[in-house]
XYZ file of C-alpha atoms in Angstrom:
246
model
C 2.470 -4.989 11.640
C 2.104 -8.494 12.339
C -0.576 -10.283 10.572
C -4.027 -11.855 11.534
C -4.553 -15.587 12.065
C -6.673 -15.460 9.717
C -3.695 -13.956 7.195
C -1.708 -16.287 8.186
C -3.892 -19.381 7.751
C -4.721 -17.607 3.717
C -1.300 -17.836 2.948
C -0.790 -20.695 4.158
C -3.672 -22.440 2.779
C -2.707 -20.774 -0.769
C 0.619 -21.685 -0.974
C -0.048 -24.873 -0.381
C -2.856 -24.542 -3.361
C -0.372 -22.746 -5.438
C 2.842 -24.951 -4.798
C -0.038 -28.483 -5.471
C 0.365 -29.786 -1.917
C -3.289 -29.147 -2.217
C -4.223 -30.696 -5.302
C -7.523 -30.359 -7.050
C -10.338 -31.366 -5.853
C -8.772 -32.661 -2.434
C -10.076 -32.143 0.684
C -8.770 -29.897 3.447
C -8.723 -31.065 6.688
C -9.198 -27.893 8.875
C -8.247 -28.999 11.960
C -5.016 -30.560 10.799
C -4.595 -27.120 9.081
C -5.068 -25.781 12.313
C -2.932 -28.319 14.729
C -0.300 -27.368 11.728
C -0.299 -23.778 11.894
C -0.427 -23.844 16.459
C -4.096 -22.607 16.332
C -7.993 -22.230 16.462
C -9.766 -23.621 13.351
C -11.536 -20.747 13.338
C -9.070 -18.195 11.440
C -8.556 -21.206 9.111
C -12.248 -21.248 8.958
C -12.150 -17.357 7.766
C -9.514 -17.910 5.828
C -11.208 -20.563 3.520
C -14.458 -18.283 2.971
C -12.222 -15.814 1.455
C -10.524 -18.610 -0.853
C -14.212 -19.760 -1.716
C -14.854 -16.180 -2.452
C -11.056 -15.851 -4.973
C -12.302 -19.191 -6.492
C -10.151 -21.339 -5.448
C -12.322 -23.805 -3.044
C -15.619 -25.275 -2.270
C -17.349 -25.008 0.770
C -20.022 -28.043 0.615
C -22.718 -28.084 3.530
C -22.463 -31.111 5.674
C -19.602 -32.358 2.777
C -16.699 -30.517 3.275
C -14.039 -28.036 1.934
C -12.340 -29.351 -1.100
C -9.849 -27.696 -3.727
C -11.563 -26.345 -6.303
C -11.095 -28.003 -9.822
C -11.234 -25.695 -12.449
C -11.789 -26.693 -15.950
C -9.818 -25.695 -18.788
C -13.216 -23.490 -19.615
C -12.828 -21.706 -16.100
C -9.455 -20.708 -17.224
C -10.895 -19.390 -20.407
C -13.110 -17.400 -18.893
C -10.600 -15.722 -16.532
C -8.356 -15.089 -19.264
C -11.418 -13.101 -21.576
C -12.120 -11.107 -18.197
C -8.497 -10.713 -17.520
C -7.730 -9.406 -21.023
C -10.494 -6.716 -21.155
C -9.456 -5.719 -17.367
C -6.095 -5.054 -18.590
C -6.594 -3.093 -21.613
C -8.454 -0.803 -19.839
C -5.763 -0.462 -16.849
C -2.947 -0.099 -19.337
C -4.864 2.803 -21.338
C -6.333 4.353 -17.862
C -2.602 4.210 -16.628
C -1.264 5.711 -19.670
C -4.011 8.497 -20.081
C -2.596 8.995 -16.327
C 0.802 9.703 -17.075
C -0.433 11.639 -20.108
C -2.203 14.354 -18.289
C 0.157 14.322 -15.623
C -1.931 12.995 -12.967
C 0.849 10.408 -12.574
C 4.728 11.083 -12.688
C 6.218 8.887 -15.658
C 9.563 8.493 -13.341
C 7.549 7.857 -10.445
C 5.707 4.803 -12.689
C 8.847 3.513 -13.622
C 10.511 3.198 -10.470
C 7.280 1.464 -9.108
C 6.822 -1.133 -12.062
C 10.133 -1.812 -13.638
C 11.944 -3.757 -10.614
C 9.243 -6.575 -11.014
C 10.640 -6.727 -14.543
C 13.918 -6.942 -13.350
C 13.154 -9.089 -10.753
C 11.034 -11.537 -13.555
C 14.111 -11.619 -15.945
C 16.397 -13.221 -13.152
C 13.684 -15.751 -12.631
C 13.306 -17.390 -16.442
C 14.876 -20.711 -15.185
C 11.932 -23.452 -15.259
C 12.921 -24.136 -11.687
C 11.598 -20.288 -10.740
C 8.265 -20.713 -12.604
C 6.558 -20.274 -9.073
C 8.619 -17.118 -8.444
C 8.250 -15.754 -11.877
C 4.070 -16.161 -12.467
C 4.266 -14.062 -8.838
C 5.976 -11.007 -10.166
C 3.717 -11.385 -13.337
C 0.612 -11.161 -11.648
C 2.006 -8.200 -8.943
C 2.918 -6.265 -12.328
C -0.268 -6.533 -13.705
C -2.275 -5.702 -10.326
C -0.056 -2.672 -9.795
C -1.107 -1.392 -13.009
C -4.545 -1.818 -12.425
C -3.860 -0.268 -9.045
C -1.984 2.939 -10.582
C -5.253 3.363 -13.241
C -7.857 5.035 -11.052
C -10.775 2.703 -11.292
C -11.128 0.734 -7.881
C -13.692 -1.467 -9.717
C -10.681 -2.751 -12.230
C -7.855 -2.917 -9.353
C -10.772 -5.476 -7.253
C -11.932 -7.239 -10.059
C -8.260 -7.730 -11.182
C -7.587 -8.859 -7.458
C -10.014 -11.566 -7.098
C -9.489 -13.175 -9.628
C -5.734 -13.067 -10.274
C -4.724 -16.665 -7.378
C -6.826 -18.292 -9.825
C -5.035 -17.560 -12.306
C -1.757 -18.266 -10.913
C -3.116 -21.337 -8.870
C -2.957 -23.624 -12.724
C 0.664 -22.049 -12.928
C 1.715 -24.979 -10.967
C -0.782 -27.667 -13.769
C 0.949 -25.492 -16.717
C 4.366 -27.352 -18.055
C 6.728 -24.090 -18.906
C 6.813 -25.111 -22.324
C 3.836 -23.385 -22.911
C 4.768 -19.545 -22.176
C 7.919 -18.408 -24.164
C 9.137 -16.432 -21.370
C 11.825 -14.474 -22.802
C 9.272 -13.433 -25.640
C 6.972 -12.066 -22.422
C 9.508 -10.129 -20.994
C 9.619 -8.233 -24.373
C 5.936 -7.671 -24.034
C 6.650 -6.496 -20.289
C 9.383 -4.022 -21.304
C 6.999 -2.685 -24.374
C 3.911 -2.251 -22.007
C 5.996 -0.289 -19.551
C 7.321 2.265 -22.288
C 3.813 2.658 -24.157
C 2.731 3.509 -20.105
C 5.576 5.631 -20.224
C 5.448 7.957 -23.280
C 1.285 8.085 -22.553
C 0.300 5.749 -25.117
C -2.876 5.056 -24.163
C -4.101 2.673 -27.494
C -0.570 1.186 -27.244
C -0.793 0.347 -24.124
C -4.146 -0.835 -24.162
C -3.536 -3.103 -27.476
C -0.012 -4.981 -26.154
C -2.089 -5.558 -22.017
C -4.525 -7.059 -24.545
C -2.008 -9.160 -26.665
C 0.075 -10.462 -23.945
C -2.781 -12.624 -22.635
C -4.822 -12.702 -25.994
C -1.903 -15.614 -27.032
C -2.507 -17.591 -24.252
C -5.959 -17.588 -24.077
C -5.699 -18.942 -27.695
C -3.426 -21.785 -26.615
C -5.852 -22.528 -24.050
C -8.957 -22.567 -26.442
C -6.507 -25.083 -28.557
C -5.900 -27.681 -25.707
C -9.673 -27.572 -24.819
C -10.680 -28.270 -28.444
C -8.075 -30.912 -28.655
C -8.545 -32.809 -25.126
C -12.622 -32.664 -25.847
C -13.940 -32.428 -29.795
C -17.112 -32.991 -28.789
C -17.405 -31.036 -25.823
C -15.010 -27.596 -26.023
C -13.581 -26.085 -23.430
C -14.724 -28.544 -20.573
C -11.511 -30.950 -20.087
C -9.662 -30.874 -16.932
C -6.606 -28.649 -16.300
C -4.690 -32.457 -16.196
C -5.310 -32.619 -19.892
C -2.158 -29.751 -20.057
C 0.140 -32.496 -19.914
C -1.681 -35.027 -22.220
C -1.669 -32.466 -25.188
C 1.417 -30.984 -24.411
C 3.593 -32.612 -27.449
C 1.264 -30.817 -30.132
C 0.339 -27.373 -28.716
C 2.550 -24.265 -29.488
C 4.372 -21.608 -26.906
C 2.652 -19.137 -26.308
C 4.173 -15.275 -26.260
C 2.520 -13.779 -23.324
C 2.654 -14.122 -19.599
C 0.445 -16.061 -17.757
């Protein structure tokens, strides 16, 4: 099915957020956007409401439409709500395959090619690539745990997340480590683990979310958690790697 202007003008609008063409707090000039992408600026119109709505712009009356910047405390935030999300979904998912509501082989086949497909992309120059198949893991999980209220709240908030992929140097997420985590999350699903489950969803982004809470005590000692997602690179030399996926 071919998609929507509207579709089209999201993803184009968000990979150019995602890829930093679109840097923070730039403005976007919809009807270049539209001239660009051969049409109306209204789709790109739509397509920007539902970016205000994932977070990831501003809509300002009479000011414009700017890229939103998000603080080092925004990412936080995201990461708390993201960790709870995904303890739940990994024990829901579990409990699933437990009772037999959900077919362990039919699990496997759905969720393990991303982890192949993540372990060809550990190169630093398939960082973009990689964070994608991180964050379709994780929503397919919450998809496959039965709550619609997790799999939504998982959804709108996961570009966010993967839009400061592009501000985050590598050297912050020990990848390989991650993929360990993926591989264990996937088996505790598996063999119906559901507090296994639950506790490594929670681990994998509890280690980041520390790193982060580092950087925004060290980029602001008087003020935590409100630097700028440019301080990554400023504190870069004296923070740690982190075990879990972004």
């Amino acid at each position: 099915m071919d998609k929507s202007l509207s579709d089209r003008a999201y993803d184009a609008l968000l990979e150019s957020i995602l890829s930093g063409s679109l840097r923070p707090s730039t403005p976007v000039d919809i009807g270049a956007f539209a001239a660009r992408l051969n049409m109306s600026v209204t789709p790109v119109r739509m397509a920007l409401k539902q970016l205000e709505s994932d977070g990831l712009v501003e809509i300002l009356p009479r000011r414009g439409t700017f890229v939103k910047h998000l603080t080092i405390r925004n990412l936080i935030t995201s990461y708390e709500l993201v960790e709870g999300l995904e303890g739940m979904a990994g024990y829901l998912t579990a409990e699933r395959v437990k009772e037999g509501l959900l077919g362990a082989r039919e699990v496997e086949a759905i969720l393990a090619p991303y982890i192949v497909e993540m372990e060809a992309h550990l190169e630093p120059s398939s960082m973009r690539i990689w964070a994608h198949l991180d964050m379709e893991f994780h929503q397919t999980i919450c998809d496959l745990c039965g709550n619609e209220l997790i799999s939504s709240a998982f959804r709108s908030i996961k570009n966010q997340m993967q839009s400061v992929l592009t501000l985050v140097s590598p050297i912050y997420v020990d990848r390989e480590n991650s993929m360990r985590e993926h591989r264990a999350i996937l088996e505790s699903i598996l063999s119906g683990d559901e507090e296994g489950a639950r506790q490594i969803c929670q681990s994998h982004r509890h280690l980041v979310r520390g790193i982060l809470i580092n950087l925004s005590r060290q980029l602001e000692p008087g003020n935590a958690h409100s630097g700028g997602l440019s301080g990554f690179d400023e504190a870069r030399p004296s923070l740690g790697r982190a075990g879990g996926g972004m």
